[in-house]
mmCIF file of C-alpha atoms and ligand atoms in Angstrom:
data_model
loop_
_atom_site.group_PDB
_atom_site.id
_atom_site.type_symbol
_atom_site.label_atom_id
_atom_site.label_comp_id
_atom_site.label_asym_id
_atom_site.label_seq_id
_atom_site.Cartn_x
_atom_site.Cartn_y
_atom_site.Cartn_z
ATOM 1 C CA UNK A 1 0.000 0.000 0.000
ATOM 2 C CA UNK A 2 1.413 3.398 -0.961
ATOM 3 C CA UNK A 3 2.034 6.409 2.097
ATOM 4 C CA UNK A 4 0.414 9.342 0.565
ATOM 5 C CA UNK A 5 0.355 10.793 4.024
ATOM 6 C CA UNK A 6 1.952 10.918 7.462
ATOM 7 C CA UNK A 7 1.360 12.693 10.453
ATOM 8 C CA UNK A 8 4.254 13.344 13.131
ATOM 9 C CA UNK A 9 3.147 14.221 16.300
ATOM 10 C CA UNK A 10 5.067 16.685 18.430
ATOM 11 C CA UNK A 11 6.907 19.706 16.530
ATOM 12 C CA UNK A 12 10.307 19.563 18.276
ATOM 13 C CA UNK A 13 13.783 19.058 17.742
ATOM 14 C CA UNK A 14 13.465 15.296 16.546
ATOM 15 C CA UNK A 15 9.720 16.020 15.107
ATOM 16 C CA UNK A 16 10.342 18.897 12.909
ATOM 17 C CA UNK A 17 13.100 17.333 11.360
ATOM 18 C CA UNK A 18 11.004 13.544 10.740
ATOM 19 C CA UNK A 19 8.858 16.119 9.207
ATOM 20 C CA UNK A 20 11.353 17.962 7.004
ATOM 21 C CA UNK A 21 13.077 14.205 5.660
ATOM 22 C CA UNK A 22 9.304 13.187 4.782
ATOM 23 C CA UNK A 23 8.620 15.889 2.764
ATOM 24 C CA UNK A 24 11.179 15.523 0.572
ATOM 25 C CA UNK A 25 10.709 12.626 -0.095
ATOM 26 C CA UNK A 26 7.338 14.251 -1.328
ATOM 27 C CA UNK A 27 4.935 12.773 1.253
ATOM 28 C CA UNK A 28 2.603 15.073 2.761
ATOM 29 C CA UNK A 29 2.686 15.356 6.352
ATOM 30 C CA UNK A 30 0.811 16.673 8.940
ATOM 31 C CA UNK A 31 2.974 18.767 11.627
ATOM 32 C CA UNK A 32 1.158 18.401 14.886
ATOM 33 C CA UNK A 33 1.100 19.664 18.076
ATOM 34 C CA UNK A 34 -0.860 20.587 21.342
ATOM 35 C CA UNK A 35 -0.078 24.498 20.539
ATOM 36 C CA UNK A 36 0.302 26.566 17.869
ATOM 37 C CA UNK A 37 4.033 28.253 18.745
ATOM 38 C CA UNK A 38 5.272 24.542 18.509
ATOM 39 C CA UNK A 39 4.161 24.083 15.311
ATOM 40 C CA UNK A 40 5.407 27.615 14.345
ATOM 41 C CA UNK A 41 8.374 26.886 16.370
ATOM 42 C CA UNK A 42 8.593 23.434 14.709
ATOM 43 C CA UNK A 43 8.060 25.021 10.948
ATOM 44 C CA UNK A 44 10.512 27.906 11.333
ATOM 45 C CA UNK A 45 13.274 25.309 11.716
ATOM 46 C CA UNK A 46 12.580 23.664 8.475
ATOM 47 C CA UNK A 47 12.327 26.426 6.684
ATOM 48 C CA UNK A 48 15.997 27.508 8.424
ATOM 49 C CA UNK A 49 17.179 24.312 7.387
ATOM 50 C CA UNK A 50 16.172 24.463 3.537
ATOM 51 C CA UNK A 51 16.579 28.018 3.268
ATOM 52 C CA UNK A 52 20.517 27.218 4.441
ATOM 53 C CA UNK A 53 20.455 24.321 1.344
ATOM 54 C CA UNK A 54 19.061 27.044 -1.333
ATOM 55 C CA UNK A 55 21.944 29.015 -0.195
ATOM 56 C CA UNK A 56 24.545 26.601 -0.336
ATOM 57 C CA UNK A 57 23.169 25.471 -3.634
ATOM 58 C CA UNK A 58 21.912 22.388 -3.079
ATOM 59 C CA UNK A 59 18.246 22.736 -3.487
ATOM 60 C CA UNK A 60 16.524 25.580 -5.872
ATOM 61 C CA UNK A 61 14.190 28.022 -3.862
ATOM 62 C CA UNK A 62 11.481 26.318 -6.316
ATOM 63 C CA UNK A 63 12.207 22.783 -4.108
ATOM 64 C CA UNK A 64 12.153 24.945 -0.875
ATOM 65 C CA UNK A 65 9.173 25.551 -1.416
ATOM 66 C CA UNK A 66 7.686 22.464 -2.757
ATOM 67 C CA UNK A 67 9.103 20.672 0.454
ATOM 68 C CA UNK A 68 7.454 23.420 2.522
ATOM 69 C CA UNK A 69 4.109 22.960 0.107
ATOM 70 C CA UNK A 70 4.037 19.086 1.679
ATOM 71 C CA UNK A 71 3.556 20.352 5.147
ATOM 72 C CA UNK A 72 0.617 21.478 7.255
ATOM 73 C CA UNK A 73 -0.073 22.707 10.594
ATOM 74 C CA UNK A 74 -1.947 20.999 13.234
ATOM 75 C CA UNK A 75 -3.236 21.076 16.342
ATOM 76 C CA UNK A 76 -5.363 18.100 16.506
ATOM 77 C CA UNK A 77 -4.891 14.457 16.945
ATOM 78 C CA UNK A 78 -8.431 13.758 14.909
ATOM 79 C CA UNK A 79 -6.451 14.917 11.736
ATOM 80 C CA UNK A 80 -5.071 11.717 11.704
ATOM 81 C CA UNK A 81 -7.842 10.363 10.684
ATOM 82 C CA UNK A 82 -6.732 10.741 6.712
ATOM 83 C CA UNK A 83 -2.848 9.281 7.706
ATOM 84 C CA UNK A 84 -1.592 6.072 6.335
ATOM 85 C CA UNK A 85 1.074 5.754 9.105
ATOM 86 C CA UNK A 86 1.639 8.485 12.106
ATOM 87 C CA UNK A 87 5.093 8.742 13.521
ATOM 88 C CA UNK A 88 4.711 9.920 17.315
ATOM 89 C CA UNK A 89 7.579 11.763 18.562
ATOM 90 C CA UNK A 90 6.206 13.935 21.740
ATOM 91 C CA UNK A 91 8.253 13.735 24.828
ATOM 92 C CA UNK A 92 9.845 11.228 26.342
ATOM 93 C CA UNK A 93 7.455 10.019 28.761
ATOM 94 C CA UNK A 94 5.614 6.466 28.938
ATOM 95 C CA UNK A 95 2.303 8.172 30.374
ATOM 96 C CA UNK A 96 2.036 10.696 27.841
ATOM 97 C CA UNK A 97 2.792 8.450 24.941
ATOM 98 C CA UNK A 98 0.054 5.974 26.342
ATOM 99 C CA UNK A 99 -2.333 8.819 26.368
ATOM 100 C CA UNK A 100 -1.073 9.760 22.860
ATOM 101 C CA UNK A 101 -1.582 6.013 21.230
ATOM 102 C CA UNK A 102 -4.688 5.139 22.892
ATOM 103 C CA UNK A 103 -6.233 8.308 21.065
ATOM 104 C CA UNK A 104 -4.610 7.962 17.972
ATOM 105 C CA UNK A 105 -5.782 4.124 17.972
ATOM 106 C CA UNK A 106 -9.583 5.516 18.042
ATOM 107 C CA UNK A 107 -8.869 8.110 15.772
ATOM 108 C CA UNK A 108 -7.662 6.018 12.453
ATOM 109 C CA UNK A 109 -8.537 4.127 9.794
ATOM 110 C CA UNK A 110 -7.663 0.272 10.610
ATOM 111 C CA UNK A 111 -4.734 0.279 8.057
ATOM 112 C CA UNK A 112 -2.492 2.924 9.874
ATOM 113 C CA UNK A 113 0.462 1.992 11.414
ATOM 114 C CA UNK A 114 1.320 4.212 14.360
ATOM 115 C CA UNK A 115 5.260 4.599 14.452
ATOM 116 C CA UNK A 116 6.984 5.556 17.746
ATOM 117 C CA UNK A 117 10.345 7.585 17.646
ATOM 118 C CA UNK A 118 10.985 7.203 21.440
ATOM 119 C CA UNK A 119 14.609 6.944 22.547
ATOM 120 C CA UNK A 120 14.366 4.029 24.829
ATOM 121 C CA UNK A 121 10.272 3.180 25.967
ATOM 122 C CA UNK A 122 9.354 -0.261 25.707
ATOM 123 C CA UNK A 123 7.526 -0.527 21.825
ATOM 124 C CA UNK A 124 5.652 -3.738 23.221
ATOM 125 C CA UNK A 125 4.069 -1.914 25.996
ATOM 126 C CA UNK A 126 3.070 1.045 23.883
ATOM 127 C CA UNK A 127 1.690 -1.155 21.470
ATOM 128 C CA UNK A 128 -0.555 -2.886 24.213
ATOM 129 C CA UNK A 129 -2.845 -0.143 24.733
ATOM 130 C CA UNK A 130 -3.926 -0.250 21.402
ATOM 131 C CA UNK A 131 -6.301 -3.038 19.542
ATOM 132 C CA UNK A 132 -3.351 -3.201 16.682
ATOM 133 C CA UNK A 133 -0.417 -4.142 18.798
ATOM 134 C CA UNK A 134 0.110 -6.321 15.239
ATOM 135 C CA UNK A 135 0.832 -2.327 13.613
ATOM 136 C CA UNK A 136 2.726 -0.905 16.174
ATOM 137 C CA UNK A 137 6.382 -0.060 15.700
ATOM 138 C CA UNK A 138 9.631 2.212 16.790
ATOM 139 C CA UNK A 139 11.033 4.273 14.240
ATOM 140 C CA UNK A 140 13.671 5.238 16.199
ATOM 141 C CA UNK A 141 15.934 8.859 13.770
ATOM 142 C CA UNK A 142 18.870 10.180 15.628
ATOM 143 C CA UNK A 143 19.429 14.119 15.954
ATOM 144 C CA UNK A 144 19.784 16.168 13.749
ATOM 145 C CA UNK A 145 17.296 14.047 11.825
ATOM 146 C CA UNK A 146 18.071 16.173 8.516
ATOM 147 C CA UNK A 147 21.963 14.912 8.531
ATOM 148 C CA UNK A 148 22.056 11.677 10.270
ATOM 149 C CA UNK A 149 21.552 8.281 8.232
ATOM 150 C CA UNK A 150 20.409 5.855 10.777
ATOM 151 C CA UNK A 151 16.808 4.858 11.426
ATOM 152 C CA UNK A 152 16.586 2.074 14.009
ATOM 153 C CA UNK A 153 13.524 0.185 13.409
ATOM 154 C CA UNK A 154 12.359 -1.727 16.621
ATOM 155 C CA UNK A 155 9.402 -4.351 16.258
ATOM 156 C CA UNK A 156 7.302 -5.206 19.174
ATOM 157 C CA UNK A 157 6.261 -8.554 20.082
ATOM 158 C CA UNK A 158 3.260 -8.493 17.906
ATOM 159 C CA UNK A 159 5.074 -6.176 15.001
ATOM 160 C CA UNK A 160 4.177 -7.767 11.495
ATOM 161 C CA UNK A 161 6.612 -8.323 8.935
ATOM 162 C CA UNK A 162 4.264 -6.653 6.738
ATOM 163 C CA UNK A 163 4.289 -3.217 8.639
ATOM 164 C CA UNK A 164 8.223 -3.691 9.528
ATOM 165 C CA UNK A 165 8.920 -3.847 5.440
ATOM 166 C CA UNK A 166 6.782 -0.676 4.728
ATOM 167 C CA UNK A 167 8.344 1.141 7.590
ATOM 168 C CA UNK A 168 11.705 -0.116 6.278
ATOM 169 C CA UNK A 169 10.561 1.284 2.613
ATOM 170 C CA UNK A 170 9.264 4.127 4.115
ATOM 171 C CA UNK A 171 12.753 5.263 6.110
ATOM 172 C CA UNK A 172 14.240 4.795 2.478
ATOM 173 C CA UNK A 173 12.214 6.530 1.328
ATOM 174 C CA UNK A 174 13.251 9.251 3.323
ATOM 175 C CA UNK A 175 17.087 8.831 2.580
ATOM 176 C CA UNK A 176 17.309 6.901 5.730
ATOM 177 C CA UNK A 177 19.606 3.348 6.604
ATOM 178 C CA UNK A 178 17.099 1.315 8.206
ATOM 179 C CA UNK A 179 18.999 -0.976 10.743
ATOM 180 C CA UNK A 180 16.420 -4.340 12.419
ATOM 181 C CA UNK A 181 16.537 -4.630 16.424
ATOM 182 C CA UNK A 182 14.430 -5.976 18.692
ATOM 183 C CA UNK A 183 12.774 -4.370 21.951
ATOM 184 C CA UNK A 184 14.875 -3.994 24.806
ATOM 185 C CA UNK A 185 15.516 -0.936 27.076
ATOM 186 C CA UNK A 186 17.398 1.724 25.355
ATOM 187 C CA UNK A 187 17.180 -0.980 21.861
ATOM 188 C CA UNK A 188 20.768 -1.076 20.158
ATOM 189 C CA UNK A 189 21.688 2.770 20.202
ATOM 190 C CA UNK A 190 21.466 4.240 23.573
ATOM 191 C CA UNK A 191 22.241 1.261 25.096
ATOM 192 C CA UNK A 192 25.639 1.618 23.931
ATOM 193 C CA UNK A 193 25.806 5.523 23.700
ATOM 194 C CA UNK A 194 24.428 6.328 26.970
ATOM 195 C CA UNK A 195 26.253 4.399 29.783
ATOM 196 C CA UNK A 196 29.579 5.830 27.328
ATOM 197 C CA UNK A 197 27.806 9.680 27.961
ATOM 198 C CA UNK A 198 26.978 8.963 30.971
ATOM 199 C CA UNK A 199 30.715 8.185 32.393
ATOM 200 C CA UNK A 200 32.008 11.040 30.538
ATOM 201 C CA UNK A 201 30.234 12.679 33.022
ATOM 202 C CA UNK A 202 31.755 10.529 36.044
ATOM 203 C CA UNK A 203 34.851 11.435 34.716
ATOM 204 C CA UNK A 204 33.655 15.597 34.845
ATOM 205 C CA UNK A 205 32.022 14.647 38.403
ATOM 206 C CA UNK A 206 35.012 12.658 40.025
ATOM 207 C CA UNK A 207 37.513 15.592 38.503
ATOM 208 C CA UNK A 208 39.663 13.469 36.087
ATOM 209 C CA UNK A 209 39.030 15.958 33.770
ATOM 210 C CA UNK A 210 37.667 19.672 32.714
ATOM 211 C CA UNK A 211 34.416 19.472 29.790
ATOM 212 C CA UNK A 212 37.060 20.437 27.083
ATOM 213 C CA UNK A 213 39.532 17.771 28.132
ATOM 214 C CA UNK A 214 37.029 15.134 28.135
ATOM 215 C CA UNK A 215 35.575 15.375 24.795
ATOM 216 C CA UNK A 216 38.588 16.179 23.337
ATOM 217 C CA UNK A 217 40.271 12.419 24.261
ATOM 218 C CA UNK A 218 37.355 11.407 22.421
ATOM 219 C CA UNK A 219 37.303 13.496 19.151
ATOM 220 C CA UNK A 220 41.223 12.987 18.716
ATOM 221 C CA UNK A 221 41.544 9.679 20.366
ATOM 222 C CA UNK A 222 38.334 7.858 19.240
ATOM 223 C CA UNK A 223 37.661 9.571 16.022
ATOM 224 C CA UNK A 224 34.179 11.110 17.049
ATOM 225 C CA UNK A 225 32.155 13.961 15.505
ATOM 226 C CA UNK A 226 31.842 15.294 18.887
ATOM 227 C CA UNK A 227 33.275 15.094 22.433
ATOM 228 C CA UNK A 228 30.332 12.867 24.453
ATOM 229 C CA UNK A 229 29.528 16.126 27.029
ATOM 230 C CA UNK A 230 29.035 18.062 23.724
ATOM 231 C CA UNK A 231 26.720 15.566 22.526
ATOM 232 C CA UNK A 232 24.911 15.028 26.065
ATOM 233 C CA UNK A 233 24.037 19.240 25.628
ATOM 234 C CA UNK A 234 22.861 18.338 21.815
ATOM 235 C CA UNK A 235 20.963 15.786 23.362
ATOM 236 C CA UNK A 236 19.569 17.381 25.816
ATOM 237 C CA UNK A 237 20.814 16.425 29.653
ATOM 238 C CA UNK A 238 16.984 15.134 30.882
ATOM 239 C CA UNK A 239 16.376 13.252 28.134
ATOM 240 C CA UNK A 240 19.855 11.730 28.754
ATOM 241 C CA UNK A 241 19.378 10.991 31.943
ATOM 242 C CA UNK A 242 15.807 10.088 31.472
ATOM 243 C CA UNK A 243 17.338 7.131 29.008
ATOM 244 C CA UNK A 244 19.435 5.913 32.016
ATOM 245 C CA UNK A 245 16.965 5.544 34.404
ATOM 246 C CA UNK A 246 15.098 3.664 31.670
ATOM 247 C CA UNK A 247 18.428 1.392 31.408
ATOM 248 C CA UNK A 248 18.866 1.106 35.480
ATOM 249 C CA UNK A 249 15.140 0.088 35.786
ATOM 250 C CA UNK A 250 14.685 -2.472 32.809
ATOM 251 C CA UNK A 251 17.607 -4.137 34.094
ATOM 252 C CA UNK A 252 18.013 -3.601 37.378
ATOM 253 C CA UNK A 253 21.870 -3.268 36.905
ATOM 254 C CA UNK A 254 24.281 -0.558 38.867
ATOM 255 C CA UNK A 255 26.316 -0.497 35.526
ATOM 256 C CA UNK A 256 23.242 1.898 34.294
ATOM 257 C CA UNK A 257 23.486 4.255 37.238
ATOM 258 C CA UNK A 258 22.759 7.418 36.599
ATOM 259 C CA UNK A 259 25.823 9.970 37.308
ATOM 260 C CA UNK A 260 24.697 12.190 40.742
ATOM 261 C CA UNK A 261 26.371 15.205 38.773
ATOM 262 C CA UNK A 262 23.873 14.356 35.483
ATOM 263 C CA UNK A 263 21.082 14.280 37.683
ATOM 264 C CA UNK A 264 21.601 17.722 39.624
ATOM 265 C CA UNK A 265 22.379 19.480 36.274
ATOM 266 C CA UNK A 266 18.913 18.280 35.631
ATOM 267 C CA UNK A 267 17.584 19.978 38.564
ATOM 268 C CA UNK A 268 19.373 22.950 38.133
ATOM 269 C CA UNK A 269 17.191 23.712 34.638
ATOM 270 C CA UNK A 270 20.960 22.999 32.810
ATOM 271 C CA UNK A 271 19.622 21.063 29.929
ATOM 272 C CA UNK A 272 21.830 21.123 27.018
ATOM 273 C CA UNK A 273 22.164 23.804 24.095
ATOM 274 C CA UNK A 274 17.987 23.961 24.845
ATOM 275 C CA UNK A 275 18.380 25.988 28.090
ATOM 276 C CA UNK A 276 21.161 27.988 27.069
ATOM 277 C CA UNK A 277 23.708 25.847 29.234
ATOM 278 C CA UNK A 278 24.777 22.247 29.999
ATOM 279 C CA UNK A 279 28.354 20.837 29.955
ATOM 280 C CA UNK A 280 28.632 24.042 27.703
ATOM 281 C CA UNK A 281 26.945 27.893 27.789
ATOM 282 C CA UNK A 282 25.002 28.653 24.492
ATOM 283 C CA UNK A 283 23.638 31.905 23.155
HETATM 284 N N1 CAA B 301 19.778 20.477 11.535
HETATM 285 C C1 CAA B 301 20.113 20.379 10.238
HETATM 286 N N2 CAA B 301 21.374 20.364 9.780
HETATM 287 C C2 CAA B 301 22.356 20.446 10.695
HETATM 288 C C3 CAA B 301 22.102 20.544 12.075
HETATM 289 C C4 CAA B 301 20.738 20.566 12.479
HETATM 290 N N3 CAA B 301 20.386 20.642 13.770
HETATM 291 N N4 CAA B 301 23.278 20.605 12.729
HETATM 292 C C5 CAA B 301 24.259 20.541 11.800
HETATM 293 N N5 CAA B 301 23.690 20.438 10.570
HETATM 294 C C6 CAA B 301 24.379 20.353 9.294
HETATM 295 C C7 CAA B 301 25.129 21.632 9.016
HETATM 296 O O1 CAA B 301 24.301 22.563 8.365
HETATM 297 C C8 CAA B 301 26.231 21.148 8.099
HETATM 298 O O2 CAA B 301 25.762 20.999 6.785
HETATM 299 P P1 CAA B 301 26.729 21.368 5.548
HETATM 300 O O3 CAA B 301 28.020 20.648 5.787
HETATM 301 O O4 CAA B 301 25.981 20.846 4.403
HETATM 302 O O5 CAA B 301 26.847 22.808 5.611
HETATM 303 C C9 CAA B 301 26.536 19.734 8.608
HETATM 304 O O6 CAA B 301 25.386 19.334 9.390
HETATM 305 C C10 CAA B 301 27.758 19.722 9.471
HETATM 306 O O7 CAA B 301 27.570 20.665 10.512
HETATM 307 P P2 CAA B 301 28.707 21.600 11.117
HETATM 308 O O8 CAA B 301 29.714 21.884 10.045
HETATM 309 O O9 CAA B 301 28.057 22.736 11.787
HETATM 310 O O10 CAA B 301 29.347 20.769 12.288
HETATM 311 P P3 CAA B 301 29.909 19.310 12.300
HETATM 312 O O11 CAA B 301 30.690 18.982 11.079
HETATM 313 O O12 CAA B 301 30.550 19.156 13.629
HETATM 314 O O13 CAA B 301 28.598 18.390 12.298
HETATM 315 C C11 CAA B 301 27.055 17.179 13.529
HETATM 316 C C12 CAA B 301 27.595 18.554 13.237
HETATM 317 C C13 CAA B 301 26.380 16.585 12.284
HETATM 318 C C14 CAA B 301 25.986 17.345 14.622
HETATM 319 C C15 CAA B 301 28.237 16.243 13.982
HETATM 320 O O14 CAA B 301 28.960 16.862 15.007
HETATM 321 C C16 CAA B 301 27.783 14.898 14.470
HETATM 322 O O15 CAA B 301 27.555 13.986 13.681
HETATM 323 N N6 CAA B 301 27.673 14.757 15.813
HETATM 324 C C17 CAA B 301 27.220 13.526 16.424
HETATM 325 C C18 CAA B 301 25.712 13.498 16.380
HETATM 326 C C19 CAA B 301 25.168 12.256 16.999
HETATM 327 O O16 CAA B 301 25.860 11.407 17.521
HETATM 328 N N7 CAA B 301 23.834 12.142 16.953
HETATM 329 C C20 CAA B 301 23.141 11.058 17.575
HETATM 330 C C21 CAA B 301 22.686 11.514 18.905
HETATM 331 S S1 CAA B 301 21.858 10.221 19.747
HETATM 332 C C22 CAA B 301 20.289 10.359 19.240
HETATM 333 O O17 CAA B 301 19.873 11.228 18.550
HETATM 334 C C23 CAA B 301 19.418 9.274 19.715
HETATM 335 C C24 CAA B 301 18.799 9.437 21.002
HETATM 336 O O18 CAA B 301 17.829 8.759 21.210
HETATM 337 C C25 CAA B 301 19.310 10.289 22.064
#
């Protein structure tokens, strides 16, 4: 069955730019949020982003604006109604998502697949609230969607291979690399990025070394993009830590431990380039 259109809900970081990759691929989505500065919020950033390609020369201002053509506003969750497949990417926060996916299950058609970009959440559990736990999937893009190539695709226990090949097509589709894994806390990637993030900052909090010293070992010595406390601000420090406590609790293992120093930045309101300062200050 062809995806003529997608809705994404939740306009931020990771949802505005799941919206941008979808419509250029030329599928019309649905931008959608609880209020309208998000969406604004959310649009503005695409726009940023495509006006930077016109500029560079990689798109025409004509494609600009056929991408931005593909995408509408909106504010409610019964506009999903008309979606062949709805990609949720609101907060991270079991609760809110199980709010969000019992709604959207009442909402559409039998035939959409509700996708789930959540970091770390348990797919199965999401996927038992509905009465299609059989279309109910992680589609898990890493930040910032626009540049980075990896979609992990997580099945559930009741995932179909039916709805895992069109999600597979449909990442693709988007310019994606779909990788397979299976559900388990924190699935492939933040298993294995976030206990490394998260003794970076041991190694801050137990003084072996100053922010700048820390990431650089890692650029130089490991060959990274970015130092891990540089990526932890990207990231955003609560939803780091919220991934750990994820990891701690599914299993029950003091290797997942959050870092004290992690968790008080957290309560402090120093979230990452977001707030204005993290590991880092930010204009
Ligand atoms: N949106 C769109 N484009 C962006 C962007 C953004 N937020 N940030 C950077 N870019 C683009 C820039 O415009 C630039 O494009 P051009 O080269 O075409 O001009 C390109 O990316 C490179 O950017 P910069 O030159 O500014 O800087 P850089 O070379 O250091 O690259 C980076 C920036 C791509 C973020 C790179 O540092 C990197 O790959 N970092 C690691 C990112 C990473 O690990 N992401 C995964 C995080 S984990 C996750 O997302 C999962 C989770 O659940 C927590």
């Amino acid at each position: 069955m062809k995806i003529n259109r997608i809705m994404v809900v939740g306009a931020g970081q990771m949802g505005s730019g799941i919206a941008q990759v979808a419509a250029q691929a030329g599928v019309k989505v649905l931008l959608n949020d609880i209020k309208q500065e998000f969406v604004a919020r959310g649009l503005n950033r695409i726009e940023t982003n495509l006006a930077k390609d016109v500029a560079k020369g990689r798109k025409s201002s004509q494609e600009k604006d056929a991408i931005l053509a593909n995408i509408s506003a909106s504010l409610s969750l019964d506009d999903a109604a008309g979606c062949d497949v709805v990609i949720e990417a609101a907060m991270e926060n079991l609760e809110i998502k199980r709010e969000i996916f019992q709604k959207l299950d009442k909402i559409c058609p039998a035939h959409t697949i509700l996708a789930t970009n959540t970091s770390s959440l348990p797919i199965t559990e999401l996927a038992s609230v509905t009465k299609r736990p059989d279309k109910v999937i992680g589609m898990h893009f890493m930040n910032p969607v626009p540049v980075m190539k990896l979609v992990e695709i997580i099945r559930g226990l009741e995932t179909t291979d039916e709805v895992y090949k069109r999600i597979e097509e449909m990442s693709i589709k988007f310019g994606k690399e779909p990788v397979e894994v299976n559900d388990a806390p924190g699935f492939v990637s933040n298993r294995v990025l976030m206990p490394m993030i998260n003794e970076a900052v041991f190694c801050l909090y137990e003084g072996v070394g100053k922010p700048e010293a820390i990431d650089k070992v890692m650029k130089l010595g490991m060959n990274h993009p970015m130092g891990p406390l540089a990526l932890a601000d990207l990231i955003g420090l609560d939803t780091c830590l919220y991934i750990m406590e994820v990891l701690y609790e599914g299993f029950k293992d003091s290797k997942y431990r959050p870092c004290p120093l992690l968790r008080q930045y957290v309560k402090a309101g120093r979230l990452g380039a977001k707030s204005g300062r993290g590991f880092y200050t930010y204009n």
